[in-house]
Coordinates of N, CA and C in Angstrom, one line a residue:
D9 N -2.8 10.9 -7.8 CA -3.5 11.0 -9.1 C -3.1 9.8 -9.9
K10 N -4.1 9.3 -10.6 CA -3.9 8.1 -11.5 C -2.8 8.4 -12.6
G11 N -1.9 7.5 -12.7 CA -0.8 7.7 -13.7 C 0.4 8.6 -13.2
T12 N 0.3 9.2 -12.1 CA 1.4 9.9 -11.5 C 2.2 9.1 -10.5
P13 N 3.5 9.0 -10.7 CA 4.3 8.2 -9.7 C 4.1 8.7 -8.3
F14 N 4.0 7.8 -7.4 CA 3.9 8.1 -6.0 C 5.2 7.6 -5.3
K15 N 5.9 8.5 -4.7 CA 7.2 8.1 -4.1 C 7.0 8.0 -2.5
F16 N 7.6 7.0 -2.0 CA 7.6 6.8 -0.5 C 8.8 5.9 -0.2
K17 N 9.2 6.0 1.1 CA 10.3 5.1 1.6 C 9.6 4.0 2.4
L18 N 10.1 2.8 2.2 CA 9.5 1.6 2.9 C 9.7 1.7 4.4
D19 N 10.7 2.4 4.9 CA 10.9 2.4 6.3 C 10.4 3.6 7.1
Q20 N 9.6 4.4 6.4 CA 9.1 5.7 7.0 C 7.6 5.7 7.4
F21 N 6.9 4.5 7.3 CA 5.5 4.4 7.6 C 4.6 5.5 6.9
E22 N 4.8 5.6 5.6 CA 4.1 6.6 4.9 C 2.9 6.0 4.1
V23 N 2.8 4.7 4.1 CA 1.7 4.1 3.4 C 1.1 2.9 4.3
I24 N 0.0 2.4 3.9 CA -0.6 1.3 4.6 C 0.3 0.0 4.6
R25 N 0.1 -0.8 5.6 CA 0.9 -2.1 5.7 C 0.8 -2.9 4.4
G26 N -0.3 -3.0 3.8 CA -0.5 -3.8 2.6 C 0.4 -3.4 1.5
W27 N 0.7 -2.1 1.4 CA 1.6 -1.6 0.3 C 3.0 -1.9 0.7
Y28 N 3.4 -1.8 1.9 CA 4.8 -2.2 2.3 C 5.0 -3.7 1.9
E29 N 4.1 -4.6 2.3 CA 4.3 -6.0 2.0 C 4.3 -6.3 0.5
G30 N 3.4 -5.6 -0.3 CA 3.3 -5.8 -1.7 C 4.5 -5.3 -2.5
I31 N 4.9 -4.0 -2.2 CA 6.0 -3.4 -2.9 C 7.3 -4.1 -2.6
A32 N 7.5 -4.6 -1.4 CA 8.7 -5.3 -1.0 C 8.9 -6.6 -1.9
T33 N 7.9 -7.2 -2.4 CA 8.0 -8.4 -3.2 C 8.2 -8.1 -4.7
M34 N 8.0 -6.8 -5.1 CA 8.0 -6.5 -6.6 C 9.4 -6.2 -7.1
K35 N 9.5 -6.4 -8.4 CA 10.7 -6.1 -9.1 C 10.5 -4.8 -9.9
K36 N 11.5 -4.0 -10.2 CA 11.4 -2.8 -11.0 C 10.8 -3.1 -12.3
G37 N 9.8 -2.4 -12.7 CA 9.1 -2.6 -14.0 C 7.9 -3.5 -13.9
E38 N 7.7 -4.2 -12.8 CA 6.6 -5.1 -12.6 C 5.3 -4.3 -12.4
I39 N 4.2 -4.9 -13.0 CA 2.9 -4.3 -12.8 C 2.0 -5.4 -12.2
T40 N 1.2 -5.0 -11.2 CA 0.4 -6.0 -10.5 C -0.8 -5.3 -9.9
I41 N -1.7 -6.1 -9.3 CA -2.9 -5.6 -8.6 C -2.8 -6.0 -7.1
F42 N -2.8 -5.0 -6.2 CA -2.8 -5.4 -4.8 C -4.3 -5.5 -4.4
K43 N -4.6 -6.6 -3.7 CA -5.8 -6.9 -3.1 C -5.5 -7.0 -1.6
I44 N -5.7 -5.9 -0.9 CA -5.3 -5.7 0.5 C -6.4 -6.0 1.5
P45 N -6.2 -7.0 2.3 CA -7.3 -7.4 3.3 C -7.4 -6.3 4.4
P46 N -8.5 -6.3 5.1 CA -8.7 -5.3 6.1 C -7.6 -5.2 7.2
N47 N -7.0 -6.3 7.6 CA -6.0 -6.3 8.6 C -4.7 -5.7 8.1
L48 N -4.5 -5.5 6.8 CA -3.3 -4.9 6.3 C -3.6 -3.5 5.7
G49 N -4.8 -3.0 5.9 CA -5.2 -1.7 5.5 C -5.1 -0.7 6.6
L50 N -4.1 -0.9 7.5 CA -3.9 0.0 8.6 C -2.8 1.0 8.4
W51 N -2.9 2.2 8.9 CA -1.8 3.2 8.9 C -1.0 3.1 10.1
R52 N 0.3 3.3 10.0 CA 1.2 3.4 11.1 C 1.0 2.4 12.2
S53 N 1.1 1.2 11.9 CA 1.0 0.1 12.9 C -0.3 0.1 13.7
G54 N -1.3 0.5 13.0 CA -2.6 0.5 13.7 C -3.0 1.7 14.5
V55 N -2.2 2.8 14.5 CA -2.6 4.0 15.2 C -3.8 4.6 14.6
L56 N -3.8 4.8 13.2 CA -5.0 5.3 12.5 C -5.4 4.2 11.5
T57 N -6.7 4.0 11.4 CA -7.2 2.9 10.5 C -7.8 3.5 9.3
S58 N -7.7 2.8 8.2 CA -8.4 3.2 7.0 C -9.8 2.7 7.0
C59 N -10.6 3.1 6.0 CA -11.9 2.7 5.9 C -12.1 1.1 5.7
S60 N -11.0 0.5 5.2 CA -11.1 -1.0 5.0 C -11.3 -1.7 6.3
S61 N -10.7 -1.3 7.4 CA -10.8 -2.0 8.6 C -12.2 -1.7 9.3
E62 N -12.7 -0.5 9.1 CA -14.0 -0.1 9.7 C -15.1 -0.9 9.1
F63 N -15.0 -1.1 7.8 CA -16.1 -1.8 7.1 C -15.8 -3.2 6.7
N64 N -14.7 -3.8 7.2 CA -14.2 -5.1 6.8 C -14.2 -5.3 5.3
A65 N -13.6 -4.3 4.6 CA -13.5 -4.3 3.2 C -12.1 -4.5 2.7
Y66 N -12.0 -5.1 1.5 CA -10.7 -5.2 0.9 C -10.4 -3.9 0.1
L67 N -9.1 -3.5 0.0 CA -8.7 -2.4 -0.9 C -8.0 -3.0 -2.1
Q68 N -8.3 -2.4 -3.2 CA -7.6 -2.9 -4.5 C -7.0 -1.7 -5.2
Y69 N -5.7 -2.0 -5.6 CA -4.9 -0.9 -6.3 C -4.2 -1.6 -7.5
G70 N -4.1 -0.9 -8.6 CA -3.3 -1.3 -9.7 C -1.9 -0.6 -9.4
V71 N -0.8 -1.3 -9.5 CA 0.5 -0.8 -9.1 C 1.5 -1.1 -10.1
S72 N 2.4 -0.2 -10.4 CA 3.5 -0.4 -11.3 C 4.8 0.1 -10.5
H73 N 5.8 -0.8 -10.4 CA 7.0 -0.4 -9.7 C 8.0 0.3 -10.7
V74 N 8.2 1.6 -10.5 CA 9.0 2.3 -11.5 C 10.3 2.7 -11.0
E75 N 10.6 2.6 -9.7 CA 12.0 2.8 -9.2 C 12.4 1.8 -8.2

């Protein structure tokens, strides 16, 4: 839900690859927009794909690092 913190662990493969790479570069309190290319819109190392890879589309998320 928009505005609700979403918790995940970077080493548990709970989010798409683009989120792992983006969050890993952020500092606590930073706000940014992720523009994730189709090749990073994959779940679990490519086992399941998101719609971004099926339609060759970019995913865009507004993200705030709160913890």
